[in-house]
Short mmCIF file of C-alpha atoms (C1' of nucleotides) in Angstrom, two decimals:
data_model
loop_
_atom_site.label_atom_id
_atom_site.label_comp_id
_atom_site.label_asym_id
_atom_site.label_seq_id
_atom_site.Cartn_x
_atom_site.Cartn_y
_atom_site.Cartn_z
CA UNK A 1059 6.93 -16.89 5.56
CA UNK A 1060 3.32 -18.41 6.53
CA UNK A 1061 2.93 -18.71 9.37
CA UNK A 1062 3.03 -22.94 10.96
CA UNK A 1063 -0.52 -24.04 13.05
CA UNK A 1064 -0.70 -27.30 14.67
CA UNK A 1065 -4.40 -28.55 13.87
CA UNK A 1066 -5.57 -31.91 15.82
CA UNK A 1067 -8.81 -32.89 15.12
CA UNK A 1068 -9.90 -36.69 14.94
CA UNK A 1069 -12.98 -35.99 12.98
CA UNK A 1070 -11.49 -36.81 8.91
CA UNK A 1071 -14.45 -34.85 7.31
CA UNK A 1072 -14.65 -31.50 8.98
CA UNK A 1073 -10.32 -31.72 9.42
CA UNK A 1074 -10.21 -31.79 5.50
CA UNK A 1075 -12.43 -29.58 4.92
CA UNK A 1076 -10.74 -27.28 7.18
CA UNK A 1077 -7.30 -27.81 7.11
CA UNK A 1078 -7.88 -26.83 3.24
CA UNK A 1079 -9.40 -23.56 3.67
CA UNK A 1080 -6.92 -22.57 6.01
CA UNK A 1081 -4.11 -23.51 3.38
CA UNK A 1082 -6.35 -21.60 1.14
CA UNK A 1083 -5.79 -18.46 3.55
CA UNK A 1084 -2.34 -18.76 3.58
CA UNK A 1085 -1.65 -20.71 6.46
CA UNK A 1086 0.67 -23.94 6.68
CA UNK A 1087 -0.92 -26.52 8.65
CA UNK A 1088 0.30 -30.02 9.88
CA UNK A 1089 -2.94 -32.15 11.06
CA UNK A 1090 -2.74 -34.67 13.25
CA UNK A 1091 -5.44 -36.99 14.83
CA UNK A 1092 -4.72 -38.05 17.66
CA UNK A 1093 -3.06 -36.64 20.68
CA UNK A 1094 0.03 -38.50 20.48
CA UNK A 1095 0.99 -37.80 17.29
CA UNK A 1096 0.27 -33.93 17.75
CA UNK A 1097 2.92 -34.62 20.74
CA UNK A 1098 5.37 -35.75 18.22
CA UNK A 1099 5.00 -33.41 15.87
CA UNK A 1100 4.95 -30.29 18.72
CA UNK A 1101 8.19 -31.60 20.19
CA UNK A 1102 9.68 -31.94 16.37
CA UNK A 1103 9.31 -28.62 15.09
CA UNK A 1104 8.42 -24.52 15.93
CA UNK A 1105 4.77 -24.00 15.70
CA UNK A 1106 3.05 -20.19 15.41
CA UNK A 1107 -0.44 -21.42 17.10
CA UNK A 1108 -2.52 -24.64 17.37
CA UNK A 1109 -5.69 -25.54 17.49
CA UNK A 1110 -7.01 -28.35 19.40
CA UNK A 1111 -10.11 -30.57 19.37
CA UNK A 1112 -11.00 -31.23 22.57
CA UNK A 1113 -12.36 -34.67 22.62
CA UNK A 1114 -9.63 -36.77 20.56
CA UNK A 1115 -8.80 -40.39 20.83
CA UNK A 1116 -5.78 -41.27 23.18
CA UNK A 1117 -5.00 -38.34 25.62
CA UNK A 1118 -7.94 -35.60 25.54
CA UNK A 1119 -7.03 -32.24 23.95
CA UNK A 1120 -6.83 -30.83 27.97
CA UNK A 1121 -4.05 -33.18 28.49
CA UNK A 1122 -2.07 -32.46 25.10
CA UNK A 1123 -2.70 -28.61 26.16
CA UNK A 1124 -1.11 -28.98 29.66
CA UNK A 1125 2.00 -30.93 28.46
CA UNK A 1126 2.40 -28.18 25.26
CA UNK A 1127 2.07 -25.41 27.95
CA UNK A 1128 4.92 -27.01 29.74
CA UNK A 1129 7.34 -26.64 27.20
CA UNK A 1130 5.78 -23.38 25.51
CA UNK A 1131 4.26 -21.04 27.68
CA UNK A 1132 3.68 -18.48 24.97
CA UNK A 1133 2.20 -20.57 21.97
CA UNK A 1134 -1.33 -19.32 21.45
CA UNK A 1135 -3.78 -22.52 21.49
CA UNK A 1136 -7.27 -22.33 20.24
CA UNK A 1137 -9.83 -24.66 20.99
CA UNK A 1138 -12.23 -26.50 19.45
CA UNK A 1139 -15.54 -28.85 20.70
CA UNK A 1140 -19.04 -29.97 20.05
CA UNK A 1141 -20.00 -29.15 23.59
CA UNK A 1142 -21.05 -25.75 23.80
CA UNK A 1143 -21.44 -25.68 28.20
CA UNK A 1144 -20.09 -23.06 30.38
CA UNK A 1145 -17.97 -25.46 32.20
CA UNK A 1146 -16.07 -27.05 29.66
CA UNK A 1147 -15.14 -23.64 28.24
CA UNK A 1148 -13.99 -22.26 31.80
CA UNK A 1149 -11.78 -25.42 31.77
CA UNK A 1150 -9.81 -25.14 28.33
CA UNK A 1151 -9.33 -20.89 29.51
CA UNK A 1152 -8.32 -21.62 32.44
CA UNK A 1153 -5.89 -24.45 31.09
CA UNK A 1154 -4.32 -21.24 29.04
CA UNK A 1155 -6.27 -21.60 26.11
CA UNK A 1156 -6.71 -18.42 24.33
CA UNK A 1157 -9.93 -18.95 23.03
CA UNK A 1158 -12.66 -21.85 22.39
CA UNK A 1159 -14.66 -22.37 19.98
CA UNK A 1160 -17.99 -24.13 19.52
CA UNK A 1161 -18.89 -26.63 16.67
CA UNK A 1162 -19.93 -26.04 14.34
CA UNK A 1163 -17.86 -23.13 13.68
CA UNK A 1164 -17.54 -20.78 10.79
CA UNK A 1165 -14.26 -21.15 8.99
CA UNK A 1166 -13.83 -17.57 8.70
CA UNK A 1167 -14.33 -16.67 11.85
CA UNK A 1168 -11.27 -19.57 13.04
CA UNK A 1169 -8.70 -17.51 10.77
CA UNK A 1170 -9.57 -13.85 12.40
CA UNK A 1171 -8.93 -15.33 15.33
CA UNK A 1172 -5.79 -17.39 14.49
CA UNK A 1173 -4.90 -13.80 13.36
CA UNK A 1174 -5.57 -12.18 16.41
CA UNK A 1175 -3.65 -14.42 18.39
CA UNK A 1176 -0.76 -14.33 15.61
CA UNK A 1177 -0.59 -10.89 15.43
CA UNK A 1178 -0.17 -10.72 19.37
CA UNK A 1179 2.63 -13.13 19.57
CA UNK A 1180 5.44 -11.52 21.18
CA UNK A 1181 7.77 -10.67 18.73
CA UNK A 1182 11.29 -13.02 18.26
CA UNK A 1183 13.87 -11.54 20.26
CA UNK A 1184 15.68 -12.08 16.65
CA UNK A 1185 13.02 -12.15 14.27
CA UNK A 1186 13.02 -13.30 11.12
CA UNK A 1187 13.34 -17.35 9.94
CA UNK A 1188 16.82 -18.93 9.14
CA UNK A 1189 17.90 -21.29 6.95
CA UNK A 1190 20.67 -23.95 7.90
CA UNK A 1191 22.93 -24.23 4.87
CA UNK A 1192 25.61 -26.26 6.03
CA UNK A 1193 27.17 -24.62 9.06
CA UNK A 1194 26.05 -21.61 8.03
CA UNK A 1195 22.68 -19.50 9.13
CA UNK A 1196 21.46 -17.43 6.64
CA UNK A 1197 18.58 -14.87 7.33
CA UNK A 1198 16.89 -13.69 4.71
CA UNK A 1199 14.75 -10.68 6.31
CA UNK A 1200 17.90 -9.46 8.12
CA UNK A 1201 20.51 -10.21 5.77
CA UNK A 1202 22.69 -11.45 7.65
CA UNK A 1203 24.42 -14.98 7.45
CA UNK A 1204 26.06 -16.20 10.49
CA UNK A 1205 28.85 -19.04 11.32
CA UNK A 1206 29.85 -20.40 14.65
CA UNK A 1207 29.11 -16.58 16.22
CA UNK A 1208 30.57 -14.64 13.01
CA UNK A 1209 28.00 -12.94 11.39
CA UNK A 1210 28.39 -11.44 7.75
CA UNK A 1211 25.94 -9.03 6.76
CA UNK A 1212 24.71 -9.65 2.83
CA UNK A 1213 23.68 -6.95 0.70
CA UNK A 1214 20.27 -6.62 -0.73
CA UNK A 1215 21.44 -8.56 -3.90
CA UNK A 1216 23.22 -10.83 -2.40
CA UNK A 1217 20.91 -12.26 -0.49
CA UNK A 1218 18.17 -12.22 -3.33
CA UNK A 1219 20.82 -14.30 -5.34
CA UNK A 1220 21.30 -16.64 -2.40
CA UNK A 1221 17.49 -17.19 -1.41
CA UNK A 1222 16.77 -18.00 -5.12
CA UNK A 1223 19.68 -20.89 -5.30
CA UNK A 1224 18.30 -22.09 -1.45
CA UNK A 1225 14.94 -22.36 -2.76
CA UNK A 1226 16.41 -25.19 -5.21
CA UNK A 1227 19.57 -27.13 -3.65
CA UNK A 1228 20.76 -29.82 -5.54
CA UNK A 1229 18.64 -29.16 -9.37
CA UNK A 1230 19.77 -27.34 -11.61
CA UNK A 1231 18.78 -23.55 -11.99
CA UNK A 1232 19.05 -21.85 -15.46
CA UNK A 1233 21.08 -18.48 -15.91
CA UNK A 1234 17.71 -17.20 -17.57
CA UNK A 1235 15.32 -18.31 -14.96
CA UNK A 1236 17.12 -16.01 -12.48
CA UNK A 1237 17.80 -12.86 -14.14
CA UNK A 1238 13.73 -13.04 -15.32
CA UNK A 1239 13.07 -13.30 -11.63
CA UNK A 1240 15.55 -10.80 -9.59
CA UNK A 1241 16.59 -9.04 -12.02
CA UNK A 1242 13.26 -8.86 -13.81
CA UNK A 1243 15.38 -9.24 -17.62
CA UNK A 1244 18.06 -10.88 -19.07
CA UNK A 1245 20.69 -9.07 -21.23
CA UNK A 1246 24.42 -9.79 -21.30
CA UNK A 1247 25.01 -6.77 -18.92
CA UNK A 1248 22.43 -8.27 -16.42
CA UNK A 1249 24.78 -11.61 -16.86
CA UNK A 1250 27.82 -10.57 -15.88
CA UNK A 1251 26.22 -9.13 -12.82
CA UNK A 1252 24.98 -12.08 -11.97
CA UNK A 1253 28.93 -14.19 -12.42
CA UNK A 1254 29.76 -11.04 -10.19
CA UNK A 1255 27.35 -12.15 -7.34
CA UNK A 1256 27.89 -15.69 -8.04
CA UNK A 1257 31.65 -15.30 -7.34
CA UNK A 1258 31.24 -12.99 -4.30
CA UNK A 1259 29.19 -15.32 -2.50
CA UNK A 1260 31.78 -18.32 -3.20
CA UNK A 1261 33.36 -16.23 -1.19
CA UNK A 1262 31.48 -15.31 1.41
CA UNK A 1263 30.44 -19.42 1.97
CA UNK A 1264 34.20 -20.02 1.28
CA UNK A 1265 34.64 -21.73 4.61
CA UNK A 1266 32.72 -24.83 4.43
CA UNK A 1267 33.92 -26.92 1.26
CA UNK A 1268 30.64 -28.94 1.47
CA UNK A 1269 29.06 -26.11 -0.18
CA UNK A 1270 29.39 -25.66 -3.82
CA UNK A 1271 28.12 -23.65 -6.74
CA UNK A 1272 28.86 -25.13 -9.75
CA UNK A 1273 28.57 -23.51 -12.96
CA UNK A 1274 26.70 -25.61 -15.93
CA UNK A 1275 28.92 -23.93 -19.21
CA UNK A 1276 25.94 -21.92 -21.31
CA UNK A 1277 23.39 -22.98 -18.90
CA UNK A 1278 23.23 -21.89 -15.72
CA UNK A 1279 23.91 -23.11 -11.91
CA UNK A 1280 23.87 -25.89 -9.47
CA UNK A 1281 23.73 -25.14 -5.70
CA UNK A 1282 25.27 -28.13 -4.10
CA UNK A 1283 25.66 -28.56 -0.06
CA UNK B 133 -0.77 -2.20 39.70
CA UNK B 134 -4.18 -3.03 38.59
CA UNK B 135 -4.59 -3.25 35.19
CA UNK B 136 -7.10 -0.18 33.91
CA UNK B 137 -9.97 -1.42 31.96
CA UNK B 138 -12.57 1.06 29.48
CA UNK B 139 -15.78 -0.42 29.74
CA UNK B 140 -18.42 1.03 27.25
CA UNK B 141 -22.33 -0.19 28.37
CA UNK B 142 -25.28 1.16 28.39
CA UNK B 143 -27.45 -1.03 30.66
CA UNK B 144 -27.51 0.09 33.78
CA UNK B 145 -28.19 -2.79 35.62
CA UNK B 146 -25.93 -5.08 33.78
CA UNK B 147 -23.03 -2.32 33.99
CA UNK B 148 -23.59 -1.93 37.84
CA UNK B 149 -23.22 -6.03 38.41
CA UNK B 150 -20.40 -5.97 35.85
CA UNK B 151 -18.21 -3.44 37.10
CA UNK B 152 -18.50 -4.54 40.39
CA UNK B 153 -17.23 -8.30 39.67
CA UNK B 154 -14.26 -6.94 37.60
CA UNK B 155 -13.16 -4.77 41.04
CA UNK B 156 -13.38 -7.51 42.82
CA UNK B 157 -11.20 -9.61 40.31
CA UNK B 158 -8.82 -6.70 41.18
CA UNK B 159 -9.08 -4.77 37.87
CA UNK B 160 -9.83 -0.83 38.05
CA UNK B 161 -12.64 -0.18 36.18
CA UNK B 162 -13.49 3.16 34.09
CA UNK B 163 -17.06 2.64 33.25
CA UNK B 164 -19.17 4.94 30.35
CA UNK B 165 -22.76 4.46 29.38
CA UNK B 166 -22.27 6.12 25.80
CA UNK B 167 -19.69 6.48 22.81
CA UNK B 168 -18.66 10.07 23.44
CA UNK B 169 -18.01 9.78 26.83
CA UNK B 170 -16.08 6.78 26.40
CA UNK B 171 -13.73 8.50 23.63
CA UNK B 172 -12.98 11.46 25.99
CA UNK B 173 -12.12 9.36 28.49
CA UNK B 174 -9.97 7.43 25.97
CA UNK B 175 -8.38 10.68 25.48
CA UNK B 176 -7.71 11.56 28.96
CA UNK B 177 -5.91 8.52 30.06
CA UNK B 178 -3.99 5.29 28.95
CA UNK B 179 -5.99 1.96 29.36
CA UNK B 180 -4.73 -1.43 29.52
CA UNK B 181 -7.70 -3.14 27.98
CA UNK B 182 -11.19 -1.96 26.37
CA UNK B 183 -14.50 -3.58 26.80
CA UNK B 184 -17.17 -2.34 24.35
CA UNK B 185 -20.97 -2.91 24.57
CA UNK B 186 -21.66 -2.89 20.55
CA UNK B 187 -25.12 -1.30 20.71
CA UNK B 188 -24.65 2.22 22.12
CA UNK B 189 -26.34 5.54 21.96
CA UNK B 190 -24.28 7.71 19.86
CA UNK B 191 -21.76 6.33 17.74
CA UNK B 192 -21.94 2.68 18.06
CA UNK B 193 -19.33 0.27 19.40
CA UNK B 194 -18.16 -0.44 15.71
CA UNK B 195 -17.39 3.61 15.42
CA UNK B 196 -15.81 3.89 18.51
CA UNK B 197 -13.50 1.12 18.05
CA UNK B 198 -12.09 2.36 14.59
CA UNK B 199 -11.58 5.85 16.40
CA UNK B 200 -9.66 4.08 19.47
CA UNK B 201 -7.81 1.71 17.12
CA UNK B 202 -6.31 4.73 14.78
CA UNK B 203 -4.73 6.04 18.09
CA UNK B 204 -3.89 2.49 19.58
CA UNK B 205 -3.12 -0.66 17.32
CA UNK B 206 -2.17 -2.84 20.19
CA UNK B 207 -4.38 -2.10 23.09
CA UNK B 208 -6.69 -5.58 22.91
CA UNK B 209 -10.69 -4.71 22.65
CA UNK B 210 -13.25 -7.06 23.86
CA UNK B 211 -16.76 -7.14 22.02
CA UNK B 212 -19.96 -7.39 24.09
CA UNK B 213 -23.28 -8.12 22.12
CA UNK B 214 -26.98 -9.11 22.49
CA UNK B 215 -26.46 -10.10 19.08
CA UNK B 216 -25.00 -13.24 18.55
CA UNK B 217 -25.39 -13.60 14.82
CA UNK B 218 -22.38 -14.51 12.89
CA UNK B 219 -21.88 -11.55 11.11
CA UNK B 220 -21.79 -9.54 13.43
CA UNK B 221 -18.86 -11.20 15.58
CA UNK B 222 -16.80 -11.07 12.32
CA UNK B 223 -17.83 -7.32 11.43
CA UNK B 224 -16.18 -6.82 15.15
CA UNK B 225 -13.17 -8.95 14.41
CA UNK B 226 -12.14 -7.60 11.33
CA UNK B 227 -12.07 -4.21 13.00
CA UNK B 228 -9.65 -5.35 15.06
CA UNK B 229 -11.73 -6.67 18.05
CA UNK B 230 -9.86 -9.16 19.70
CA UNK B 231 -12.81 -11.27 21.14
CA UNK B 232 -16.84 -11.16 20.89
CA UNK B 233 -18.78 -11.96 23.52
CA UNK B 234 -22.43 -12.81 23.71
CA UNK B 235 -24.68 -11.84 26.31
CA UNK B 236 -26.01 -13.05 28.80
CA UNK B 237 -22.24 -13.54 29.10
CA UNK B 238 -20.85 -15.48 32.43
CA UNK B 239 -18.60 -12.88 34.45
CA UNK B 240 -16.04 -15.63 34.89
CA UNK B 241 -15.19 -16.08 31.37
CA UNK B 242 -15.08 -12.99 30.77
CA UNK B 243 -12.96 -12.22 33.38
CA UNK B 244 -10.72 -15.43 32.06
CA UNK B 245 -10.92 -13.46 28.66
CA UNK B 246 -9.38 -10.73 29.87
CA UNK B 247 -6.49 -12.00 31.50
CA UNK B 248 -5.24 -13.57 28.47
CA UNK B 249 -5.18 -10.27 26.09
CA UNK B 250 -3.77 -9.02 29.33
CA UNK B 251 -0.96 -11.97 29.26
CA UNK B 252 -0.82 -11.72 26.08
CA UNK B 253 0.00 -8.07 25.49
CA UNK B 254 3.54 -6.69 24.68
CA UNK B 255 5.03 -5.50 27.56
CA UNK B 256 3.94 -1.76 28.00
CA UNK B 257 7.00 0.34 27.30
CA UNK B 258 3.92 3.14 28.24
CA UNK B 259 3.09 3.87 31.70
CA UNK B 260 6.39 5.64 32.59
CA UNK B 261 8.46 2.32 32.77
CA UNK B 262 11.76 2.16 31.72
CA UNK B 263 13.56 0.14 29.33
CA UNK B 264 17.22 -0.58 29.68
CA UNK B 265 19.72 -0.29 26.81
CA UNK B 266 23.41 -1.27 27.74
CA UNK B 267 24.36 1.55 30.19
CA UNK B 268 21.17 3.90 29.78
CA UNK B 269 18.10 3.89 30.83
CA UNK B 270 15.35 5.18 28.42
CA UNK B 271 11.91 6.12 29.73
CA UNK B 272 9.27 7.02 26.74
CA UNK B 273 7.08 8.72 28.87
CA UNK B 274 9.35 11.13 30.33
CA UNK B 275 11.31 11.36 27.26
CA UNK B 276 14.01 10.81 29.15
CA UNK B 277 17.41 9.11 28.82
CA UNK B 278 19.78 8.54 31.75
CA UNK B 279 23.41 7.35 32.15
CA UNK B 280 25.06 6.76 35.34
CA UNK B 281 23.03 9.82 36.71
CA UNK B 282 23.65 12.32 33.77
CA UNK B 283 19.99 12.88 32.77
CA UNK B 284 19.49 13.94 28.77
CA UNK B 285 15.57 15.27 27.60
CA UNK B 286 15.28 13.88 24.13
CA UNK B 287 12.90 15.51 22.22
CA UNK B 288 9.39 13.57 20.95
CA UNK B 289 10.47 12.71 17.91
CA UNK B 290 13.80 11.66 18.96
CA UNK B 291 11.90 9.37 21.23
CA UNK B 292 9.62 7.65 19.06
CA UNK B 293 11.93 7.03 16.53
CA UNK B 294 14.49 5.35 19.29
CA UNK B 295 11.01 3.64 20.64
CA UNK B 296 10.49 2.28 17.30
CA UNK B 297 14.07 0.79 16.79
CA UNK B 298 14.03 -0.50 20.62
CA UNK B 299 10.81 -2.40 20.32
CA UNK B 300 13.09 -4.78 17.49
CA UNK B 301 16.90 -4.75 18.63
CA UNK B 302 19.44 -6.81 16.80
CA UNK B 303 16.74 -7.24 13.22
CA UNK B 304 16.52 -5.20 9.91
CA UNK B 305 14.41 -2.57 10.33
CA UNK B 306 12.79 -1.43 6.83
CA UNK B 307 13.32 2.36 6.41
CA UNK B 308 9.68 2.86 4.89
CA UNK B 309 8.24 1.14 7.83
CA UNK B 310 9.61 3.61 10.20
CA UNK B 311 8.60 6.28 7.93
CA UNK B 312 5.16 4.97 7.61
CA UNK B 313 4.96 4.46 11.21
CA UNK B 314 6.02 7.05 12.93
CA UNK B 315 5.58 9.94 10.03
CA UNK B 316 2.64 8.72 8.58
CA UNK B 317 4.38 8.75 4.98
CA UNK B 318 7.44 8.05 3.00
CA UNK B 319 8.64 10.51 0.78
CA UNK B 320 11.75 12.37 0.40
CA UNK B 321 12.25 14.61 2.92
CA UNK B 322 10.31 12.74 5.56
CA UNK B 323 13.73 10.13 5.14
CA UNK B 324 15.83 13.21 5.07
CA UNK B 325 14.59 13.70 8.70
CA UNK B 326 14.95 10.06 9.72
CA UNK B 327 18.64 10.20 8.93
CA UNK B 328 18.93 13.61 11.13
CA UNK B 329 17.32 11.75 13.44
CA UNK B 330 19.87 8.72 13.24
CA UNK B 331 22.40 10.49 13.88
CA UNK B 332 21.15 12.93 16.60
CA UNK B 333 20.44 9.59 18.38
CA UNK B 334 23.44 7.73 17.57
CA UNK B 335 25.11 11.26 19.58
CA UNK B 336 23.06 10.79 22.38
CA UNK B 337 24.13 7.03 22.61
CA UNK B 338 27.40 7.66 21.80
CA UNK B 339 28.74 7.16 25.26
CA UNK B 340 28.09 3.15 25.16
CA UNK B 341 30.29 1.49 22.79
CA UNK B 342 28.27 -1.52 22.94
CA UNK B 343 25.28 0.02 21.37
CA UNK B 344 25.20 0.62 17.57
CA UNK B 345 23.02 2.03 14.86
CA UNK B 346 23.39 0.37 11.79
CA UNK B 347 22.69 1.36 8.38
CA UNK B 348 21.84 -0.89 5.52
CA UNK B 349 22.40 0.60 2.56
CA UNK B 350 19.15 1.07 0.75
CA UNK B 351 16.78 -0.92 3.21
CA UNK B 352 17.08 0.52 6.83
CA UNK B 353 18.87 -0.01 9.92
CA UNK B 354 19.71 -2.37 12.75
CA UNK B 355 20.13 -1.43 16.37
CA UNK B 356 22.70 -3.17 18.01
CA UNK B 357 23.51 -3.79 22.02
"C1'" DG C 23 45.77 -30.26 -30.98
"C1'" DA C 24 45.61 -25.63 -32.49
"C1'" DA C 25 42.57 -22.10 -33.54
"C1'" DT C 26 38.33 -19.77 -32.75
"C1'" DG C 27 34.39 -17.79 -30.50
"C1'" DG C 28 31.72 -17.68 -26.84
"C1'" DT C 29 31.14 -18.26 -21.60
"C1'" DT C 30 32.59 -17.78 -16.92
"C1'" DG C 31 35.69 -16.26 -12.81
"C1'" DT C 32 37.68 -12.60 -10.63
"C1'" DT C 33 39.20 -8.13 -9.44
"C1'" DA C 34 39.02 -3.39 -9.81
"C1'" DA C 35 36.92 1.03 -11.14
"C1'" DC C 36 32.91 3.83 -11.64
"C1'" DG C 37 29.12 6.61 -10.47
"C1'" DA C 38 24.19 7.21 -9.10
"C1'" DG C 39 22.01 7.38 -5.28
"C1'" DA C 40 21.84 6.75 -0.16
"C1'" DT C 41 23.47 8.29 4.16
"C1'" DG C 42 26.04 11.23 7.78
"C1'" DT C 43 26.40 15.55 9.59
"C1'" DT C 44 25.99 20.32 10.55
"C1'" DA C 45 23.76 24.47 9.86
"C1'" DA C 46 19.80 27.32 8.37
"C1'" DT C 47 14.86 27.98 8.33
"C1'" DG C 48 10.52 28.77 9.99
"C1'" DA C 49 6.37 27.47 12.51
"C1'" DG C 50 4.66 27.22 16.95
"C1'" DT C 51 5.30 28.27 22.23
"C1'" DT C 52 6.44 30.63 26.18
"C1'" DA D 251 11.51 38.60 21.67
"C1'" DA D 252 13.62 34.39 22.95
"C1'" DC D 253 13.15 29.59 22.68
"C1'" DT D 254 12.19 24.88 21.02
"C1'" DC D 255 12.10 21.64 17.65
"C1'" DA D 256 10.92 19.40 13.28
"C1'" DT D 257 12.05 20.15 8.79
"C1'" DT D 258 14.82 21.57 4.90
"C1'" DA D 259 19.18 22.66 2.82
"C1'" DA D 260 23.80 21.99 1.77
"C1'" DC D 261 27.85 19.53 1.46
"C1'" DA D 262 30.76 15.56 2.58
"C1'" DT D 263 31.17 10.75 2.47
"C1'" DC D 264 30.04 6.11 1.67
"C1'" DT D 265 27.77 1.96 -0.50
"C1'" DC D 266 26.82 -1.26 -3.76
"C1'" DG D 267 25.03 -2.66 -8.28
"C1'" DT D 268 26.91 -2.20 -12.52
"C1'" DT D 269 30.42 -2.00 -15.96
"C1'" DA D 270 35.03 -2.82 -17.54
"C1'" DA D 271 39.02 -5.41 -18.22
"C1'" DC D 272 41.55 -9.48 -18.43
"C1'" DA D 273 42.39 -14.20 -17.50
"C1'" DA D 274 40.72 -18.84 -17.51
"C1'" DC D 275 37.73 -22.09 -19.33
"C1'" DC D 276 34.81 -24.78 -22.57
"C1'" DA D 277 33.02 -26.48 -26.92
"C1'" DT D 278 33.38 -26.74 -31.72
"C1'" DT D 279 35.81 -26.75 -36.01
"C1'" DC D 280 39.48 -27.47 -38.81
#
DNA sequence: GAATGGTTGTTAACGAGATGTTAATGAGTT
DNA sequence: AACTCATTAACATCTCGTTAACAACCATTC
């Protein structure tokens, strides 16, 4: 999963520029900018690390940093401003940035030390990302797929099977297009395994009839919730 | 307890003002003027933190730092250099250098610097603390494993491997990644011994109910309390 | 709509390989 | 020589993807 960096920067040239090359390096990055809308975004979803322009329109990047490190006190921050002094960089450390970094800076300097900082992170006390399917959790690392406290532990195949149809709810998915992928062929043998999964994971999401997979006759699947 | 800092520098003076600012910031400072003395040290005693002058007679600061980090992937490493060209800051991150500072450096930031690798780091399961699993307490140092006052020895490997699970309780731990951890390799055999291991542990644990070794098939185990 | 041929749903059985466990081995220490 | 401990061996047991078997289903043809 890549990892999720909160970048606000006001200035639109250097933020495309940037925001690109970190996509490039694997990175998924929402870009605000302004500090109001980063506060949106921060209090909408998880993020892994942001990075912060200092001088932004609307609430300075010191404020946004103070009210983030209110709610997360673990969520490395990196900084970012045209004024190189002594002072201001004192300021954003002592604020709890984790590092600061003068403009112009080299891009590939910025990801080794988003890496740093992501490699540092504290590990999850339950790692791994879940998906919400209904009122199910599922777990893809850990294999496990969890309702109202009950947790089910998947096989290895199983939860192949069930990341693949995840990846595309509602469209349909062709018998072909999965055995090429997980099972890396398609023969009829290879088929029938796959009916065989299919049906034991009906099972498994048995209890909440607003998931469905439906079977297109000759064709292949529809994962419906 | 102060936090122990390794700090590599050749210049005298600079060394002699340094040192002294980081005791009064209430760190204990080991301080070594070359790259030899610096790695015996290493050797001698765990540090919390390492600050390396990059320029140093014998071995450089690059050298030394891919010797300390093949011993110690987590313990963070701070860059000092007169240097301040580009490549050489990422040269020093990409070896795992957490931070690169320029000199003339100002004490306070580095000082600031420090304390967030220091805030940042995982918390030491090193320096003879314990950890606490359900009804035992487990001390990695020691090698030691207590229960209501019944005190077992576990043996080194016993303890790294139940280290290793520890560090990532309740997630899917990948068998290879244990092996490759730990043993250095993943063949055969090496597995044969993690699954003696297993189960010498899951004997030595076996007085808490509440705290479970789990195997999945194929992949690796969970540990449970 | 009955017959046919192919597809899918489901359950059970199979068996290769993974794991659990105990004992034997042998290298290194005391 | 006695001891410690990781590794290797040996054997028992278990797991899970596959295969088999049969029933249900669908589409097409007559």
């Amino acid at each position: 999963m890549k990892p999720l960096l909160l970048y606000v920067e006001d200035d639109v040239n250097l933020s495309f520029v940037t925001k690109d090359n970190l996509e490039l390096a694997q990175f998924q990055v929402v870009h605000c900018t302004n500090g109001l809308d980063a506060w949106r975004c921060f209090e909408r979803q998880p993020f892994d690390l942001c990075i912060l322009d200092v001088m932004l329109p609307q609430s300075d990047g010191f404020t946004l940093a103070r009210q983030i490190r209110q709610i997360d006190a673990e969520i490395p921050m990196l900084f970012l401003s045209a004024r190189a002094d002594k002072d201001d960089r004192l300021q954003g450390l002592r604020l709890g940035a984790d590092d600061y970094m003068t403009k112009p800076f080299s891009i590939e300097e910025l990801i080794l030390k988003i890496n740093v900082f992501l490699r540092r992170r504290k590990p999850p006390v339950s790692a791994g990302s879940c998906q919400t399917i209904g009122l199910y959790q599922f777990n893809f690392q850990n294999l496990t797929l969890e309702k109202d406290g009950q947790l089910q532990t998947l096989t290895h195949r199983e939860a192949e099977v069930l990341h693949y149809l995840m990846k595309r709810p509602n469209t349909l998915i062709r018998r072909d297009e999965i055995l090429k992928t997980i099972w890396g062929d398609d023969d009829y043998f290879m088929g029938r395994s796959l009916d065989v999964f299919i049906s034991r994971l009906r099972k498994r999401l048995g209890h909440d009839p607003s998931i469905r997979i439906e079977n297109l006759h000759g064709i292949g699947f529809r994962f419906l919730f």
